[in-house]
Amino acid sequence: MPELAEARQRLAEAQSVAVLTGAGISAESGIPTFRGAAGLWNHYRAEDLATPEAFARDPRLVWEWYNWRRETIAKAAPNPAHLALVKLERAKPSFTLITQNVDGLHNLAGSARVLKLHGDIWRMHCTDCGSNWPDRRVPLPKLPPHCACGGLARPGVVWFGEPLPRGMMNEAEHAVASSEVFLVIGTSATVYPAAGLVPFAKQNGAVVIEINLEPTPFSESVDFALEGPAGELLPQLL
Ligand code: BV8
Ligand code: ZN
């Protein structure tokens, strides 16, 4: 039986499913990935700008990058891969969607419960008073933006070297540990602790199905490594 058919069978039989998504699931919505050929912002790498050090050194530069990403994301619509996950959530007694993406497209597509491991580009945090709030203005009127208290605002995302939101990994690990099938979609599986969920799923006896355009460090160890665009493969998997 061809790989896709067998993977579809295992997914159909599963009562509890967990999913980890990365930038690749939003690529067909027109949002550049971090490590794709285009790169996220030609002359800058995410590792150089998505850090507290870069923000401390030049908050305006970091905000120019986020402002540009917010404008790109605001024009993007969920694609068939996002919509397939909404259908899957409604079809399974137990379903948890874990995403590394900050673009909010899973919620826009209709996913009810989304664990945002790396935060949300549409939220702001004040570096002074600590309050945080939603802000969908595109483009932002003034860079860098400030809080009502006058403090400097930062994007509500997790940067490299920063801890994930408290309890988030516990919740994600609990969902993965109790899942029969774990889908890993559109991630290079290079950023931790998120990527650690893949071997964690294997250790906990889940059937792991990977969907990616190219091999990842885990392609050899997953049960099914389906190569192709998520927007095409995911609907075929349901
Ligand atoms: C932490 C939010 C500890 C911001 C992001 C050395 C020095 C310093 C740190 C480290 C180090 N070594 C390891 C670390 C830890 C570090 C890390 O893992 N670094 C990596 C680079 C080695 N991790 C951290 O720092 C994390 N925090 O460890 O804290 C701690 C604990 C307590 C107290 C203090 C500290 C925080 C990591 C979160 C960073 N934030 N984003 C923002 O978005 O602006 S990371 C960013 O890249 C994304 O969020 C995403 O998570 C991550 C990976 O990207 P992907 O989603 O996988 O996308 P990518 O472009 O890489 O790949 C796309 C894939 O899709 C490709 O495989 C492609 O083939 C595929 N694809 C493309 N198109 C399609 C497709 N697939 C299917 N269909 C398509 N159409
Ligand atoms: Zn404030």
mmCIF file with all atom_site columns, N, CA and C and ligand atoms in Angstrom, residues 125-131 133 146-152, ligand 2:
data_model
loop_
_atom_site.group_PDB
_atom_site.id
_atom_site.type_symbol
_atom_site.label_atom_id
_atom_site.label_alt_id
_atom_site.label_comp_id
_atom_site.label_asym_id
_atom_site.label_entity_id
_atom_site.label_seq_id
_atom_site.pdbx_PDB_ins_code
_atom_site.Cartn_x
_atom_site.Cartn_y
_atom_site.Cartn_z
_atom_site.occupancy
_atom_site.B_iso_or_equiv
_atom_site.pdbx_formal_charge
_atom_site.auth_seq_id
_atom_site.auth_comp_id
_atom_site.auth_asym_id
_atom_site.auth_atom_id
_atom_site.pdbx_PDB_model_num
ATOM   1  N  N  . HIS A 1 125 ? 3.794  43.749 23.923 1.00 0.00 ? 125 HIS A N  1
ATOM   2  C  CA . HIS A 1 125 ? 4.121  43.737 25.364 1.00 0.00 ? 125 HIS A CA 1
ATOM   3  C  C  . HIS A 1 125 ? 4.836  45.037 25.678 1.00 0.00 ? 125 HIS A C  1
ATOM   4  N  N  . CYS A 1 126 ? 4.564  45.609 26.837 1.00 0.00 ? 126 CYS A N  1
ATOM   5  C  CA . CYS A 1 126 ? 5.296  46.804 27.224 1.00 0.00 ? 126 CYS A CA 1
ATOM   6  C  C  . CYS A 1 126 ? 6.558  46.394 27.987 1.00 0.00 ? 126 CYS A C  1
ATOM   7  N  N  . THR A 1 127 ? 7.716  46.938 27.591 1.00 0.00 ? 127 THR A N  1
ATOM   8  C  CA . THR A 1 127 ? 8.973  46.560 28.259 1.00 0.00 ? 127 THR A CA 1
ATOM   9  C  C  . THR A 1 127 ? 9.092  47.261 29.613 1.00 0.00 ? 127 THR A C  1
ATOM   10 N  N  . ASP A 1 128 ? 8.179  48.199 29.884 1.00 0.00 ? 128 ASP A N  1
ATOM   11 C  CA . ASP A 1 128 ? 8.231  48.887 31.183 1.00 0.00 ? 128 ASP A CA 1
ATOM   12 C  C  . ASP A 1 128 ? 7.223  48.320 32.169 1.00 0.00 ? 128 ASP A C  1
ATOM   13 N  N  . CYS A 1 129 ? 5.909  48.496 31.836 1.00 0.00 ? 129 CYS A N  1
ATOM   14 C  CA . CYS A 1 129 ? 4.888  48.127 32.835 1.00 0.00 ? 129 CYS A CA 1
ATOM   15 C  C  . CYS A 1 129 ? 4.439  46.684 32.669 1.00 0.00 ? 129 CYS A C  1
ATOM   16 N  N  . GLY A 1 130 ? 4.920  46.004 31.584 1.00 0.00 ? 130 GLY A N  1
ATOM   17 C  CA . GLY A 1 130 ? 4.617  44.575 31.445 1.00 0.00 ? 130 GLY A CA 1
ATOM   18 C  C  . GLY A 1 130 ? 3.241  44.272 30.915 1.00 0.00 ? 130 GLY A C  1
ATOM   19 N  N  . SER A 1 131 ? 2.397  45.296 30.685 1.00 0.00 ? 131 SER A N  1
ATOM   20 C  CA . SER A 1 131 ? 1.054  44.971 30.174 1.00 0.00 ? 131 SER A CA 1
ATOM   21 C  C  . SER A 1 131 ? 1.172  44.464 28.741 1.00 0.00 ? 131 SER A C  1
ATOM   22 N  N  . TRP A 1 133 ? -1.262 43.648 25.011 1.00 0.00 ? 133 TRP A N  1
ATOM   23 C  CA . TRP A 1 133 ? -2.536 43.965 24.376 1.00 0.00 ? 133 TRP A CA 1
ATOM   24 C  C  . TRP A 1 133 ? -2.489 43.619 22.880 1.00 0.00 ? 133 TRP A C  1
ATOM   25 N  N  . HIS A 1 146 ? 4.895  52.614 21.283 1.00 0.00 ? 146 HIS A N  1
ATOM   26 C  CA . HIS A 1 146 ? 5.013  52.728 22.740 1.00 0.00 ? 146 HIS A CA 1
ATOM   27 C  C  . HIS A 1 146 ? 3.707  52.353 23.427 1.00 0.00 ? 146 HIS A C  1
ATOM   28 N  N  . CYS A 1 147 ? 3.826  52.019 24.685 1.00 0.00 ? 147 CYS A N  1
ATOM   29 C  CA . CYS A 1 147 ? 2.669  51.668 25.527 1.00 0.00 ? 147 CYS A CA 1
ATOM   30 C  C  . CYS A 1 147 ? 1.997  52.964 25.993 1.00 0.00 ? 147 CYS A C  1
ATOM   31 N  N  . ALA A 1 148 ? 0.775  52.855 26.460 1.00 0.00 ? 148 ALA A N  1
ATOM   32 C  CA . ALA A 1 148 ? 0.071  54.036 26.991 1.00 0.00 ? 148 ALA A CA 1
ATOM   33 C  C  . ALA A 1 148 ? 0.870  54.655 28.140 1.00 0.00 ? 148 ALA A C  1
ATOM   34 N  N  . CYS A 1 149 ? 1.665  53.797 28.813 1.00 0.00 ? 149 CYS A N  1
ATOM   35 C  CA . CYS A 1 149 ? 2.446  54.308 29.955 1.00 0.00 ? 149 CYS A CA 1
ATOM   36 C  C  . CYS A 1 149 ? 3.694  55.046 29.478 1.00 0.00 ? 149 CYS A C  1
ATOM   37 N  N  . GLY A 1 150 ? 3.922  55.038 28.178 1.00 0.00 ? 150 GLY A N  1
ATOM   38 C  CA . GLY A 1 150 ? 5.113  55.714 27.662 1.00 0.00 ? 150 GLY A CA 1
ATOM   39 C  C  . GLY A 1 150 ? 6.270  54.769 27.439 1.00 0.00 ? 150 GLY A C  1
ATOM   40 N  N  . GLY A 1 151 ? 6.124  53.519 27.957 1.00 0.00 ? 151 GLY A N  1
ATOM   41 C  CA . GLY A 1 151 ? 7.217  52.547 27.817 1.00 0.00 ? 151 GLY A CA 1
ATOM   42 C  C  . GLY A 1 151 ? 7.325  52.029 26.394 1.00 0.00 ? 151 GLY A C  1
ATOM   43 N  N  . LEU A 1 152 ? 8.495  51.517 26.064 1.00 0.00 ? 152 LEU A N  1
ATOM   44 C  CA . LEU A 1 152 ? 8.744  50.956 24.723 1.00 0.00 ? 152 LEU A CA 1
ATOM   45 C  C  . LEU A 1 152 ? 8.000  49.627 24.583 1.00 0.00 ? 152 LEU A C  1
HETATM 46 ZN ZN . ZN  B 2 .   ? 3.522  50.210 29.690 1.00 0.00 ? 2   ZN  B ZN 1
#
